[in-house]
Amino acid sequence: MQEKITKKQINLLIDVLVTSGGGKSQYGKLNEIIKTYTTENRLIRNTLLIWLDSMGIMDVDYQNHNNYYLNKPLWLKSSIKNHYILYGAITNDEIKELEINSEVKKYDRNKISYNNFEIELPDTYYTTNPGLINELDYEVIENPIFSAIDNMEGLSLIENKLHQGILQEIKISNDKQSNDVDGYRIILNQEQTPLNIFPQYDIKQFNWRTRNYIKCDIVKELSIEEEEEGLKLIKVIIPQDSSGNHKMYYTFLLEKSANEEWKFTYFDPTIVDERWARYLFIDKLEFYDIEKDFRGRDDMSKLLVFQNAKSAFNNKSVLIEQNPESSNFMKIPNVIRKQLVQYDSRQGLIAFPVSMPLPKEIMRYLFSCSGSVPQVFKNKFTINPDYNIKKLFSGILSPEGTNVPFANQKYFMEEDFYLFSHVPTQLAEKIFEKLNLDMTEDVYKRTFLQKI
Amino acid sequence: MKLIKFWNKAIEHYCTNNRKDTDEIFETVFIAISEESLEKIKIKYIQFGKLKPLEIELSEKNIESSGGTIDSYYSAIKEVHNDLNRPEQYSFLRFSILVVGAFKQDDSPLRNFWKDFDPFILNKGISTINNRTEYLNRLILNLSKWCFIEHKKTFFQLNVFGENSTIVNVGRIKAHSVFQGRTLRNIKKSIYSLGYTDTHSIDDLSFDDVETIIKNSGETRILNLFNRDYDAQEIVYVCLKIWLEKWTPSQEEKVQLLKGKVSLEKASLTIKRIWTINRENNQIIEIKFGFIYRTELGEEGLYYLNKDENVYIDTSWGIRLTDNRILYVIENYSSGINLNHNELDLKFKNKQIDLSEEVYALEKIPNRNYFIEHQDKRVKIIDNPILLASKNEIINENADYFSEFKIQDQNNLKYKLYRIIGSSKYNFLSFIKTNSLNIFPIGISDGSSLTKSYLSSFPIKINYNNITKGEIHVLKNDDIIEEIDLNENSDKLGSEVSIGCLPEGTYKIKYFDNNEYLNFKNGHDFILFTIVDAGNKDRRVDLKSEIVNSFNYNEFRWFKPFESPEDSYVIYQNNEEDLCFKDKHTDFYFSKSNRGDWILRPNKDISYLQRILFNPSENQLKYSTWEIEMTYLSTQFIQYHYKIKFCERPNSLRLPFDINDFYQKNDSNRITNDYINADCYYYKLVQMDVQLMEKYPNVAIGDEIYVFSNKRENQQPENLLKLVNQEFFPFKK
C-alpha cells in the first residue's frame, strides 16, 4: 500500500473539526488536516469526502471543500431487524463512552481501498435498544431514512428544475467573412448571469466508455453538421484567483437535434449534485440492445446494427477491426447500461462502478441500510469500452447467423465496484426508478455474484 | 568621506537594495561587479540620498583627485590590500575586486583564476593575497553574517564543488560574475519565446534546456562560458537557477519582452525515471516513467499521450512536489512510442527505458515510495533523502547500506541501495551535502498570521529534512521535554517525526550536534512556536439543516436583498461625490489578534469593490513606473485596448464605522473602534485606442479613478482593476 489514512487519524480529524473547527477560521481547516495525512492527491481527498458525506458525518460542498457541516449524531433504524446505527459525527470523548457501554457494539471494518491507497473510516456503533443508552442523549429515529426515498427527486424531475437555454456563439473577430466561433455564452440562471467559455479554458467532456471527464476542444466538438444530432456532458473549470487554488466547476449537458441549435442544461451545484448529471447523460444516450440482434430474436434482424455486423463479417471484418471514431455520441448497448447499477435480489446486494458513484442522497440511503461502508471488489466482467462493442461478439458468430452464447474474454476488463449489503428490494427498485434505469427481469433475478 | 568607505558602502548599496529597474526581489546577494558598472554604482549611491551634501562633495572631490571613478576604485582596493589580516573590514569592497578580476577572465578555465588574477592586480600596483583560503573563508563568513543581520538576505556561496574541492573558492567568486540584470532580461526573453514558461518550472530546466535558452538569447559571453568546460557550465547552470528562483513569469512581462510577438514554440518535457521502492514489496523495485509540469493539468481525468498504444496519464494521481512542480506518471510508457501527437499538445524528449548505468542517484519524494532519478552528475542533497543505487558493493563512510532490490520484470538485475549522508564521490557521481539547517514544526495552525501557532488538539510533527545526525531538542520554558536522536532514525528515509499532542504554551526547537546548539537559517539557534487551546465547542448541527452557501459569482443588482455576505461580490460603480458603503454589500472581516484586540484582516475572497471618480483622500498620489496594457471586451464582444498606470501602494483611509449598521456573522464580536481602515487603490489612464475614444467621448487620457475594496492587493494593485474591467470599462463616467 502506498498511502494509508488510519482510523485514528480520521477520528482525530472529526474530533478537531467538531471541537475547535481547526482554528479561528469560520469553516475550519478540513483541507489542511487532510493534507497532513495524504500527499496532494485529489482522488484520495475526494474519495474520503464522498464517504464522510455518505456516512452522514458531514455535508460537504464539493465546489469548495472548506464549506462543510458536521452532523449531530442520532440513532437511526437500519434495514436489519432490531438494529440501530449511530449516524453522524462523534468526538473522541463520545467514542470513549460508547466503548465502555455494554449495550453498544461496533462494526470496525469500514474501509475503502483501491488502486494503491487505503482509507480507514470511522467505526459504526450500533445497538438493539437505543432507549437503554442514557448517558449519551441522542435522538432516536424509528423509521429508516430510506423510507424518505419516495420524496426524493428523480432524474426527470431534476432535469426540469435546472436552467436550460440556447447556447450563444461568441465571435470576436472583426472579419465578417469568417464563420469561426471564438467561444460560447451560457446564461446560468433566471437572473441572467452570463458565463462565457472559450476553447482555451480547461474544458472536459464526459466519456461514458471510460466513465471519466476527458479534455476536449469545445469548438471542434460542437462544430457538427446542421442535420446532425449531438449530446455532450461537459465540465468547465475556471480558476477564481491568480494562484489557481480556488476553482469553480460548471457542468453542462449540451444537446442538439437535427436542424436545430445547441441547447444546454446547467447543473447548478446549489440545486443538484454533479453526479446526477452523469446518469442523466447516460439516460439520454439512446441505447440499443445488441444481444437481441445477435440472437436473432423477434424481427430485430431487420435493424441496422445487425445488418452492419453481418455485412462486416462478409467483408472480412474491416469495420469490426476499426476503433470507433468518436466515443461520444455512440449509442450505448443495453448490456453496458445494465452494468451501471446492479442488484442481486437474493442476497440484497447492490453494486455500481467506483468511477461513477451514485448521487449523494442515494449513497446515504445505501449506507444507512447496514451502517457499513461497501466493499470494493473487482468485477472482471465489465465489458471493456475501449473496444468497439461489435467486437465483443465478432469472434464467435458464424456466417449463417447461429449464435454462440459467450463472448471472448479479452474484450472484458476489470473494474472496481462498490458493493453494498442489506439493501431491501423496495429500496433498490426505487433507486432504479429514480435513475431511470430499467430493472428488468434480467437484472432482477440474476445473481451477479455468480459471475465474480 | 574616505574612498574606501565610500566604495564599500556604494557596493553594498548596489548589491543589496531592491532594484527599482526590475520588479524582482532577490533574496540572494550577488556582488556582480565589473569595471564598467563602477560608474553606475557610484551614481546610484550618491542619488540614494543617505549621504549629506558635504559628504557627497568630499567624495566627489576625492574621486576626482585620484584620477576618476575607475582609478579611485583601484586606489581604494590598494589601500585595503595593505592590510590583508582584517578581511572583516570593508568586506564588500574586498570581495568586489575578486569579481572584477573574474569578469576579465571569461576565456580561461576556472583553475587558472589565481594565475591570471595576481598579474592583473600587481599591474595596478595592488598587493596579492597570500593566504587565500583563510582570507576568503573569513571574508565570506563576514559577508554572510552581515547580509543576514543587516539585510535579511543570503550571501551567495556556490556549493556545487563541495567543501573539499580545490576550486571551491574560485567557484564562489566566479559565480558572482556570471549574470547581471541586463543579461538576465535577454535570458528571460529567450525563456518566454521558447515556450518554457508554460511548461517548466525553473528547477526542472536541464543542462540541454539551459544551453538552448542561452543560445537563443544571443548572450555570447554566457554561451562561451557555458561551453568552455564542465566546471564553468555548472556554475552558469546553478547561478541562472538562483537568479530566476524568485521569478514568476507573467503574461504582462511576456508581452512586454516579446514586444507583442506571439510565440507558439513549445518546450520539450524531459521524461524522468521514477523508482518505486517499498520494503514491503518483496524487495522489488518497480520502474515507472513520468514528467514534471509547471501547473496542474486540469482536474481529474485521463489524458492519452498515445491512444493506439494505450499510453496515458491520470491527472487525479498528480503528485505535487512544490508550488509549481507537479509530477505526472505516464502509464504504459515505452521509449519506442511516439508521444508527440497527444491530446494535451505537449512535446516530450524520449527516455531510454533500459537501465544501463552502474550507479544511479535517486531523490525521494516526501511521503511517497517514489524516487526520482537525477540527471546531473553532481547531486545536491538539500531537503530530501538521496539514495545511491549501485550494481556493486560500495564501501564509503558517507553511504549507509539500506537494502538490495531486484528490478521488476528483470530478475537478474539487482541494485544495492545506499542512503547518502554526507558529501562524497562515487563512480561518475558526486554528492554535495548543503549545510543549511532547516527544521520546522508541522501542525494545524490556529489561523493567526506571522507566528507559528498550532492547535493543542492536533498532534505536532517535526520535519528535519535531510539531517541524519545530531539531536533535535524540543523545549518548553527552557526545559527539554523531548529529545529526538537522528542517528537512531531506523528507517533512514523519513524526514518527519511525530511528537504527539502538546499542551498550551510556548515551545522551542533546537538542534544539538558536536556538543553545541547550531544556528538555523534565520540566524538564531532556536525555532519558536506556540500551542494554543483547541477549545471545546460543539460545531455540529442537526442533520438536514441548511448547508452553508458556497461562493457564487453574481452580477451586482442594485435592489438585491441583503441575504448572506459571502453570497456574492459586488462591483459598485459610483459616480457621486460621496462614498457609499453602508448596507451596500460591504463586508469587513475582523478577528482577534494575539494581543486580544479586534483588528481588520485582509479578505481572501473579494466581497466588494467600489469604483469612484473623485479622490477621497488628501494624500499625495504616487504611481508605479509600470504601464500595463489592458483589453476591455464590451458586451458586443468588441475588444478595446488601453494602457494604465497603477498606484505604488494604496492610500489608507479611516472610514466611520458603526457596528449596528452591519450584519454580524459572529456574535462574539467585540469591536470597539468607531472607524475602520480601508484601502483605496488608484489608477491613471495613459493611453487608449481610437475606438475607445469614440465610444466614451467624455473619458480622456490622464483620467484617474479610485477603487475601494476590502480585498488587499498591495503587491499587484492591477488585479482589482482587472476585476472591474470584466464588468465595465473602468474609466467610464
CSV table of C-alpha atoms in Angstrom, one decimal, chain B residues 462 471-485 499 502 506-513 516-517 525-526:
chain,number,residue,atom,x,y,z
B,462,ILE,CA,8.7,17.9,13.3
B,471,GLU,CA,19.7,15.5,18.1
B,472,ILE,CA,16.6,17.6,18.0
B,473,HIS,CA,15.5,19.1,21.3
B,474,VAL,CA,12.0,20.4,22.0
B,475,LEU,CA,11.9,22.8,24.9
B,476,LYS,CA,9.2,24.3,27.0
B,477,ASN,CA,10.3,27.1,29.2
B,478,ASP,CA,13.9,26.1,28.5
B,479,ASP,CA,13.3,22.6,29.9
B,480,ILE,CA,13.9,19.9,27.4
B,481,ILE,CA,10.7,17.9,27.0
B,482,GLU,CA,11.6,15.7,24.0
B,483,GLU,CA,14.9,14.5,22.6
B,484,ILE,CA,15.0,13.0,19.1
B,485,ASP,CA,18.2,11.3,18.2
B,499,ILE,CA,5.8,14.2,18.9
B,502,LEU,CA,1.3,19.2,23.2
B,506,THR,CA,5.5,28.4,24.1
B,507,TYR,CA,8.0,25.9,22.7
B,508,LYS,CA,11.4,26.0,21.1
B,509,ILE,CA,13.1,23.6,18.7
B,510,LYS,CA,16.9,23.4,18.9
B,511,TYR,CA,19.4,21.3,17.1
B,512,PHE,CA,22.3,19.8,19.0
B,513,ASP,CA,25.4,18.4,17.3
B,516,GLU,CA,26.7,22.6,20.8
B,517,TYR,CA,23.5,24.1,19.6
B,525,ASP,CA,19.8,28.7,17.5
B,526,PHE,CA,16.1,28.0,18.0
